[in-house]
Short mmCIF file of C-alpha atoms in Angstrom, two decimals:
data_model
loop_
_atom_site.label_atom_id
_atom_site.label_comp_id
_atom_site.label_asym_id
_atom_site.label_seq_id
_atom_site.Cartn_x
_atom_site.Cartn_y
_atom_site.Cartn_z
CA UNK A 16 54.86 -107.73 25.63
CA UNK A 17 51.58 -105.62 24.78
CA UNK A 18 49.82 -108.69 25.50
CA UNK A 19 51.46 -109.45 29.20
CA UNK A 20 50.83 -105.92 29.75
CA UNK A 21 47.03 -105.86 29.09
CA UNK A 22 46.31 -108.99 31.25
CA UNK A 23 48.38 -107.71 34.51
CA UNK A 24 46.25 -104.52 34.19
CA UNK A 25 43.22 -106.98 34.08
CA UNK A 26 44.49 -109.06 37.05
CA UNK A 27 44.88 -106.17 39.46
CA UNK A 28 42.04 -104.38 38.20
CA UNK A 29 40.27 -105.22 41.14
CA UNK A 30 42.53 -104.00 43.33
CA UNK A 31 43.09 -100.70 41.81
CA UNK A 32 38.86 -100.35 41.96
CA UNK A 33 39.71 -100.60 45.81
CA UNK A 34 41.80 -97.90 45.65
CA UNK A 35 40.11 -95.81 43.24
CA UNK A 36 37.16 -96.12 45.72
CA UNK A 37 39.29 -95.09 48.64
CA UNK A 38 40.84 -92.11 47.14
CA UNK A 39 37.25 -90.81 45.87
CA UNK A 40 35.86 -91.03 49.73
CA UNK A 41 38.60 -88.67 50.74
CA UNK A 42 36.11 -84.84 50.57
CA UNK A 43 39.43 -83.48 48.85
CA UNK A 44 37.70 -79.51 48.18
CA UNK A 45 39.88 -76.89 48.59
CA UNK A 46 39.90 -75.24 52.18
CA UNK A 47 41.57 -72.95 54.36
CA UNK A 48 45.37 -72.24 53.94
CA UNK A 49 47.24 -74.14 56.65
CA UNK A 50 50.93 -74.97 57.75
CA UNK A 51 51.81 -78.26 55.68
CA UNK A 52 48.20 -77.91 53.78
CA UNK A 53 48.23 -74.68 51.32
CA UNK A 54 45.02 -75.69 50.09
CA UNK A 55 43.57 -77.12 53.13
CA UNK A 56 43.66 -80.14 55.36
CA UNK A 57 41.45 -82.09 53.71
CA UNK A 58 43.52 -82.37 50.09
CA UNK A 59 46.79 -82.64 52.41
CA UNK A 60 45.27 -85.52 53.76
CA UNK A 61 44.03 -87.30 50.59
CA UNK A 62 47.55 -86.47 49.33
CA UNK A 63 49.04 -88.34 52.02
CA UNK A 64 46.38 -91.51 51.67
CA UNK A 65 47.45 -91.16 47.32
CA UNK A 66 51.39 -91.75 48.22
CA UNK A 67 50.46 -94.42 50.99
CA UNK A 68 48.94 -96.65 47.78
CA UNK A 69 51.79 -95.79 45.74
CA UNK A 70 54.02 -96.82 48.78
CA UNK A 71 52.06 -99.64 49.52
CA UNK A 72 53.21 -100.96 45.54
CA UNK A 73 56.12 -100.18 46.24
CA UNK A 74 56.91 -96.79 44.38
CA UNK A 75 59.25 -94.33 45.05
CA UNK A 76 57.31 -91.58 46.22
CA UNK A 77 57.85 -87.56 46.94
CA UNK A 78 55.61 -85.11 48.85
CA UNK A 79 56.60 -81.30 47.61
CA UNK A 80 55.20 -79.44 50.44
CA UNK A 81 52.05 -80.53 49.91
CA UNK A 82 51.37 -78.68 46.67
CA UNK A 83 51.66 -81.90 44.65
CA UNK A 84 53.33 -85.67 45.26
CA UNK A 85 54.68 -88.34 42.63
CA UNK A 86 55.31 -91.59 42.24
CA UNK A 87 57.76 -92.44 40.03
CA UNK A 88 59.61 -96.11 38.65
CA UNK A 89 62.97 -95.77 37.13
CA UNK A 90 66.09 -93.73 37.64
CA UNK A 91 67.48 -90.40 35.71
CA UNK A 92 66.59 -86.83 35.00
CA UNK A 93 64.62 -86.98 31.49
CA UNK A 94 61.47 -88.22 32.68
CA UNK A 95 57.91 -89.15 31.11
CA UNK A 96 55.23 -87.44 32.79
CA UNK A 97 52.09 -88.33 33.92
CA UNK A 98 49.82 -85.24 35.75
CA UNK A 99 46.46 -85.70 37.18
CA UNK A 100 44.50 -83.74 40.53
CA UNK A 101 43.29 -85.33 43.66
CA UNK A 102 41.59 -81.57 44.53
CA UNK A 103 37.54 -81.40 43.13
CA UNK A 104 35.09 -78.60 43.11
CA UNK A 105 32.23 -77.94 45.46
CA UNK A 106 29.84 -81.15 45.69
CA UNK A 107 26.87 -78.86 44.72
CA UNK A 108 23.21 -79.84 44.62
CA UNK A 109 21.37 -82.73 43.69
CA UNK A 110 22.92 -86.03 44.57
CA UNK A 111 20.93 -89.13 44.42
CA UNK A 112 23.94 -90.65 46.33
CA UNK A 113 26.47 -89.40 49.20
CA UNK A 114 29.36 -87.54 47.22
CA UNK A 115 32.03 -88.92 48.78
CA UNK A 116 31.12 -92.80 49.28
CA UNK A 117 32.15 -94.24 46.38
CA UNK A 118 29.05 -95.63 46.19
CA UNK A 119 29.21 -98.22 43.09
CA UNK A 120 25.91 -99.62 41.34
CA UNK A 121 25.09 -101.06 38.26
CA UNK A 122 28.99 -101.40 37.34
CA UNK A 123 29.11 -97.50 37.97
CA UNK A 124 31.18 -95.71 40.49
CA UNK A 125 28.85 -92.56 41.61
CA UNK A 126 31.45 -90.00 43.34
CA UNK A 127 32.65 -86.29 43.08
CA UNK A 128 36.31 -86.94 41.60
CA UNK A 129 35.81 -89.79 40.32
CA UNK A 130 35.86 -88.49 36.74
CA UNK A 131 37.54 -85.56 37.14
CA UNK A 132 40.32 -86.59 38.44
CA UNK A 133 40.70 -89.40 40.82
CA UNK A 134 39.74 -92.43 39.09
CA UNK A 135 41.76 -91.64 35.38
CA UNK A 136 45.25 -90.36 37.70
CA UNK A 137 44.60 -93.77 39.79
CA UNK A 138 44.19 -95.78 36.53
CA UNK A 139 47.49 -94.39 35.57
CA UNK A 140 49.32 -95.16 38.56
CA UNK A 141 47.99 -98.53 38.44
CA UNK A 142 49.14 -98.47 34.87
CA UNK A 143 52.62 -97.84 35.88
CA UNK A 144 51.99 -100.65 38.46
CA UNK A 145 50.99 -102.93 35.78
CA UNK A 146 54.29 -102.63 34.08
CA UNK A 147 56.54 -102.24 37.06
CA UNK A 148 55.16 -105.34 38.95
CA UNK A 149 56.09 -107.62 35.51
CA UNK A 150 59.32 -105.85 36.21
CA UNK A 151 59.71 -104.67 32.69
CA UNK A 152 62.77 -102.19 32.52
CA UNK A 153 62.04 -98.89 30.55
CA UNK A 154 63.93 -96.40 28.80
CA UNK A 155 63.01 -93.31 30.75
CA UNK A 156 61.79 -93.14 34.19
CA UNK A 157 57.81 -91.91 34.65
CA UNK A 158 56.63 -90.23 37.15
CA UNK A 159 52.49 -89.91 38.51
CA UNK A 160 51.84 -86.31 39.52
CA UNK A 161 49.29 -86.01 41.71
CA UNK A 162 48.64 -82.40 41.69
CA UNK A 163 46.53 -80.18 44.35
CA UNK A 164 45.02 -76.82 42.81
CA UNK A 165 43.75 -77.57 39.21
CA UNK A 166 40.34 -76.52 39.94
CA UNK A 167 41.69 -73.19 41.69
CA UNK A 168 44.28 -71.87 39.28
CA UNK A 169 47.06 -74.08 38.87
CA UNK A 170 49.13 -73.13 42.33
CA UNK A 171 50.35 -76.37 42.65
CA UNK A 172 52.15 -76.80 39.36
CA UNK A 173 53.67 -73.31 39.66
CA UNK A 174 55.15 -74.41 42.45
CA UNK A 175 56.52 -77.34 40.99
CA UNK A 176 57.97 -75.80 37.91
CA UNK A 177 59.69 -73.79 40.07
CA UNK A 178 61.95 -76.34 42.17
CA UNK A 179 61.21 -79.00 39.44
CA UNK A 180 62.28 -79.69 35.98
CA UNK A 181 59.38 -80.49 32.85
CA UNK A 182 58.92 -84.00 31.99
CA UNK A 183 60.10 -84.56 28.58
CA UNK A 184 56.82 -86.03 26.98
CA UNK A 185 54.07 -86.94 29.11
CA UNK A 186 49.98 -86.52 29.80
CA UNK A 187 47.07 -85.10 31.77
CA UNK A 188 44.41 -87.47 31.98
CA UNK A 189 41.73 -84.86 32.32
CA UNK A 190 40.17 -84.48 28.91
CA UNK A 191 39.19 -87.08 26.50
CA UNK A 192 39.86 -89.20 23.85
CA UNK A 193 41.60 -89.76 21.20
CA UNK A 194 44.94 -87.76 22.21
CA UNK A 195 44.23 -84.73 21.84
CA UNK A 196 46.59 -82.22 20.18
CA UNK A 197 46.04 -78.66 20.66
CA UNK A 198 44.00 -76.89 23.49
CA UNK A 199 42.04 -73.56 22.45
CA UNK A 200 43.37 -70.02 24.47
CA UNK A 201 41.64 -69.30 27.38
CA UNK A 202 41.24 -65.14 28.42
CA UNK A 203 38.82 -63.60 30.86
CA UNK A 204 38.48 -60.26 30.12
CA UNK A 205 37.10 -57.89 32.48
CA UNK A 206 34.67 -54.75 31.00
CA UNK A 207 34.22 -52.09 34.01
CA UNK A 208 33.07 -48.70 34.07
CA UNK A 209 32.05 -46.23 37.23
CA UNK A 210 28.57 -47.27 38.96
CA UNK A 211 26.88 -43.66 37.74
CA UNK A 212 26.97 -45.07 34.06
CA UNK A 213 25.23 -48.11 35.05
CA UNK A 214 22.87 -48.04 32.21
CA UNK A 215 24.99 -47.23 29.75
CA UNK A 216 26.77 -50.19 30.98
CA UNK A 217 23.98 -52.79 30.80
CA UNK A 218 22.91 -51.80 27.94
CA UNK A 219 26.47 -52.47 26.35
CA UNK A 220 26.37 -55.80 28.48
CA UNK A 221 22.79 -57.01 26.85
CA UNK A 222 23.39 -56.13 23.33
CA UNK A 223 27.00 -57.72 22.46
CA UNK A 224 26.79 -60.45 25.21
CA UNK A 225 23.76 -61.62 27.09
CA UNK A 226 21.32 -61.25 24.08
CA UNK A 227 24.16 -61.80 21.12
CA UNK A 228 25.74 -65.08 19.84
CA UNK A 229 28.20 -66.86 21.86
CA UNK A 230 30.98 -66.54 18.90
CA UNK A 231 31.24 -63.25 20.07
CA UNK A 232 29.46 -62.20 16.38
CA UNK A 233 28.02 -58.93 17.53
CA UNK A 234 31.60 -57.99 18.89
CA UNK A 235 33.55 -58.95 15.57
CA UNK A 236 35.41 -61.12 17.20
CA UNK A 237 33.55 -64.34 15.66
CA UNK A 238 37.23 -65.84 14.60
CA UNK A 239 37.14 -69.57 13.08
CA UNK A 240 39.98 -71.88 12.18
CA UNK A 241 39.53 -75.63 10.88
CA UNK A 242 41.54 -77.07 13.54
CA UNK A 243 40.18 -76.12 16.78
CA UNK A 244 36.47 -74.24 15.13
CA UNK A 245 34.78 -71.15 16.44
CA UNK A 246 35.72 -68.88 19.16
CA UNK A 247 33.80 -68.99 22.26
CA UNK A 248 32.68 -66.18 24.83
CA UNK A 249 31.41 -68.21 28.08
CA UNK A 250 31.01 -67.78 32.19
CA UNK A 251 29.70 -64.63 32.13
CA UNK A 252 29.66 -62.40 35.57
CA UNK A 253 28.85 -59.21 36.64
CA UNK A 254 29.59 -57.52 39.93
CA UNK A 255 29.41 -54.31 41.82
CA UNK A 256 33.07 -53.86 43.49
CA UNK A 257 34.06 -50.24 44.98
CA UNK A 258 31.82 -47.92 43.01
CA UNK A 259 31.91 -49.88 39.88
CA UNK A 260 30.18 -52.30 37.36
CA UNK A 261 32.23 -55.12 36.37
CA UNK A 262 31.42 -57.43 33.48
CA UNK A 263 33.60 -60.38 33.19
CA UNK A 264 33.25 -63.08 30.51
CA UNK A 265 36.24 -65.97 29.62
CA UNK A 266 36.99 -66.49 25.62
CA UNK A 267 37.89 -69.88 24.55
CA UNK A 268 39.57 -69.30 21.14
CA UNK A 269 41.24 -70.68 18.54
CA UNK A 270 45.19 -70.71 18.00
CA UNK A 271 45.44 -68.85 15.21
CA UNK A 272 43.68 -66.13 17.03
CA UNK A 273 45.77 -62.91 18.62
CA UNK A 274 44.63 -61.90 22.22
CA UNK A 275 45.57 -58.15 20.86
CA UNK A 276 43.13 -58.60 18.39
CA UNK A 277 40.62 -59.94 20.71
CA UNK A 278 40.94 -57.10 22.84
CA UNK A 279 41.53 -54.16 20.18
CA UNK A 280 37.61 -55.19 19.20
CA UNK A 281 35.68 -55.59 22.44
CA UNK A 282 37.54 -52.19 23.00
CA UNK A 283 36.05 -50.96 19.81
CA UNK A 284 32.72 -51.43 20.69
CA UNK A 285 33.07 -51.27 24.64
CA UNK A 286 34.12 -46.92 24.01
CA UNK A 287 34.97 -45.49 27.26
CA UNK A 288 34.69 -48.34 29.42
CA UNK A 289 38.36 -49.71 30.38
CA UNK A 290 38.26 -53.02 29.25
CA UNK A 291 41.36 -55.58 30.35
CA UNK A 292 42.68 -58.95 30.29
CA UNK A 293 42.82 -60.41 34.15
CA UNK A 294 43.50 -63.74 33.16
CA UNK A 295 45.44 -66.06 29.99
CA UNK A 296 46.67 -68.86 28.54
CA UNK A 297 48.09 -69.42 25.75
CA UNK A 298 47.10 -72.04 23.14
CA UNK A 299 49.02 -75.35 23.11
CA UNK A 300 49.42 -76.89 19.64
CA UNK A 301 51.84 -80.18 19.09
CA UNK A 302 52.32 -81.45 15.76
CA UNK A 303 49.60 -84.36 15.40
CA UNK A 304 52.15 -86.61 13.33
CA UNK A 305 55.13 -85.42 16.29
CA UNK A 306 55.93 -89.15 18.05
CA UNK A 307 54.64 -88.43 21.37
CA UNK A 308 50.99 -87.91 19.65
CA UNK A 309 51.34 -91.22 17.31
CA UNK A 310 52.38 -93.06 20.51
CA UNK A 311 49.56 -92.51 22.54
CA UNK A 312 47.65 -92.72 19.35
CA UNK A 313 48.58 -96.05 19.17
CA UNK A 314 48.02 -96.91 22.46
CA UNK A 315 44.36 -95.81 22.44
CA UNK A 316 43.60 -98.02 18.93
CA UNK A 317 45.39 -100.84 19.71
CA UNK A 318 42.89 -101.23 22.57
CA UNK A 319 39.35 -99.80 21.66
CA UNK A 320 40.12 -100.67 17.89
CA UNK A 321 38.57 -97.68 17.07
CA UNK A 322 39.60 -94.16 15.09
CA UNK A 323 43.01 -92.59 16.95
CA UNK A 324 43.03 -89.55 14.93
CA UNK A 325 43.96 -86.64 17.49
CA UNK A 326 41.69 -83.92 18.05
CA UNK A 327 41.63 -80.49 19.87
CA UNK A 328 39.50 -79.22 22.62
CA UNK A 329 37.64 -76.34 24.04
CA UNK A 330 38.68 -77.38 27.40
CA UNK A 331 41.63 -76.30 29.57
CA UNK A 332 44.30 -78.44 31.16
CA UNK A 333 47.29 -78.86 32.91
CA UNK A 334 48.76 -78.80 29.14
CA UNK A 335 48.67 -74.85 29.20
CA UNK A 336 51.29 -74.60 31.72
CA UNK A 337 53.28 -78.09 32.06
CA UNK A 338 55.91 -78.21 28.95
CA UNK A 339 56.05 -81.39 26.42
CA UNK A 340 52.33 -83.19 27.60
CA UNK A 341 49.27 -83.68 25.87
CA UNK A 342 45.62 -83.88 27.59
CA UNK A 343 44.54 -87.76 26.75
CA UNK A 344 41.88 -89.20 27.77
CA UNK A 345 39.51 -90.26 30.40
CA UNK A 346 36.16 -89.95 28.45
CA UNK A 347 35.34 -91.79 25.47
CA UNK A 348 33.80 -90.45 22.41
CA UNK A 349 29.99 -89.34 23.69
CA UNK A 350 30.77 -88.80 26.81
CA UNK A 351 30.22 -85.51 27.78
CA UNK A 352 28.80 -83.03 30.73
CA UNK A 353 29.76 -85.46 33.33
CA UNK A 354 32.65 -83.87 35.49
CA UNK A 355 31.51 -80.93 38.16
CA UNK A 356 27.91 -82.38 37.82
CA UNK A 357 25.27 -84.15 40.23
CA UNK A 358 25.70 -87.90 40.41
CA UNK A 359 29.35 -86.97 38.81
CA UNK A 360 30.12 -90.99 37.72
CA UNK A 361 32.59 -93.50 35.80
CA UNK A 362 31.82 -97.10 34.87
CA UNK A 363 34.17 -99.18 36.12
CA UNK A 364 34.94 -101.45 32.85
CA UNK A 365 35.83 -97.62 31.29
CA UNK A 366 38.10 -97.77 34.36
CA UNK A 367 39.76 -100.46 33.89
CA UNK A 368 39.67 -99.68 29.83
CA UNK A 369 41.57 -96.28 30.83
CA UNK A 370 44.56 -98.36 33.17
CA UNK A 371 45.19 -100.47 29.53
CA UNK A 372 45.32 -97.34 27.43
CA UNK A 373 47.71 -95.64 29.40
CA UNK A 374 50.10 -99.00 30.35
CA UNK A 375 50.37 -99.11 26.85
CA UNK A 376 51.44 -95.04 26.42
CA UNK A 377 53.51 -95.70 29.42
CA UNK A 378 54.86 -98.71 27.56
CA UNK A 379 55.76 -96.85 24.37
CA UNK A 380 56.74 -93.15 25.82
CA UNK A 381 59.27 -94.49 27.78
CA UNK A 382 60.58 -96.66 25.04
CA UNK A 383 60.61 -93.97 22.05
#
């Protein structure tokens, strides 16, 4: 069956380039709030184009209020889920191509969104496709989420938690590869104080931030654990707001880390300044030997034939607040710094490589 399902990816692979291409034209940024488009007419509209392809093969197919749409293929309530975003952030400077034209050269697809997220959610619809279209019967129903906020705070899945149960097992194809396990804790902490102690301040600011060691070292607060490595202190911003100096910076840390413990040292050394968390989420951790992870584990060796073993990440998904999934792929091993960049691009056989992976974690999710 593996086999049948590999070569129906291959045959409609250039169909689903089509309509990767079509999706990435759409100039899905977030925009002003709007009846029937909470985060602006332009991702409401590449919404609606998204279900019109699933539609068009023949999905079943839901619009929430424009916060996020599915597809889904198969009947009953404990569903596998699949979550990816159709929203992008700001096209930026230095494009050698237009952002939004799917322009394709070389076997490359140059677009904003087509990394992160259009192309890999696509490939996973198409996936489902794959599978549906040999009119295999599975298990468990699964379900495409095509969300609408992940670069903006995750609006759209609150939203759908909340009139919506949690797939059962599932992914976010927003990461990398192999599966990857556990996500790192994500905190911005804010550091203010009033505008008179302005030195003071930046002189706190340079010496345990700007000029000290981004594992937080100077602070104390350089915590290390095998499985997911050093903690992290990254975006850093400062701002004047109503007579005072804020100092914000975002902590990427490991799970065996305490956010008390994070904050009872930059409070340490901050003194007097009020120092608070604005802004967290917790680690996620699954058991790497757990079946969903050996599934998708399989899925991803039995096609590149090489090393499965899950991993954790720095990064921050849709894992931290969806239940039961597991960020897995798009990039390969080596592939990094591509996603809210110039020239933001995916080759097209990796394409196609993705829509195999996942028909094969569809294939055994909804089977376990």
């Amino acid at each position: 069956m593996e086999e049948d399902i590999i070569l129906q990816v291959e045959a409609l692979s250039s169909q689903m380039i089509d309509d990767i291409k079509k999706i990435v034209r759409c100039p899905s940024v977030e925009g002003e709030a709007l009846p029937m488009a909470p985060f602006g007419k332009d991702i409401a509209m590449t919404l609606e184009e998204t279900l019109k392809i699933a539609e068009k093969l023949g999905f079943e197919t839901h619009n929430l209020d424009y916060y996020i749409g599915w597809a889904q293929y198969g009947e009953g309530d404990d569903y596998i889920g699949i979550i990816g975003h159709l929203d992008v952030v700001e096209v930026g400077e230095g494009w050698k191509h237009p952002p939004f034209s799917g322009y394709e050269e070389d076997g490359v697809i140059y677009s904003r969104g087509i990394l992160d997220n259009k192309g890999p959610i696509m490939a996973c619809l198409y996936a489902l496709y794959a599978i549906k279209s040999l009119h295999i019967q599975l298990k468990r129903p699964v379900r495409i989420l095509f969300g609408c906020d992940e670069e903006s705070g995750f609006v759209d899945l609150k939203y759908y938690l909340k009139h919506v149960s949690p797939p059962i097992m599932g992914w976010t194809p927003d990461c990398k590869y192999p599966v990857v396990y556990g996500e790192r804790g994500r905190a911005v902490i804010e550091i203010s104080t009033d505008e008179k102690n302005v030195d003071e301040f930046f002189s706190f600011v340079n010496t345990y931030f700007m000029n000290a060691k981004m594992n937080g070292e100077t602070l104390g607060v350089d915590f290390y654990d095998e499985e997911f490595g050093m903690n992290e202190m990254r975006q850093y911003k400062l701002k004047h707001q109503h007579q005072s100096i804020i100092f914000s910076v975002t902590f990427s840390y490991p799970a065996s880390m305490k956010l008390a413990d994070l904050i009872e040292k930059i409070q340490d050394k901050a003194g007097h300044f009020k120092v608070e968390c604005i802004s967290h989420f917790e680690p996620v951790r699954f058991d790497p030997n757990c079946p969903m992870v050996k599934a998708l584990q399989k899925a991803y060796e039995t096609i590149t034939h090489q090393d499965g073993t899950p991993v954790t990440t720095t990064g921050g998904t849709y894992a931290k607040l969806m239940p039961h999934i597991v960020p897995f792929g798009p990039s390969f091993p080596g592939q990094k710094g591509i996603g809210h960049q110039p020239n933001e691009w995916m080759k097209v056989d990796d394409l196609i490589k993705n829509a195999k992976i996942y028909a094969l974690g569809i294939y055994y999710l909804a089977n376990l």
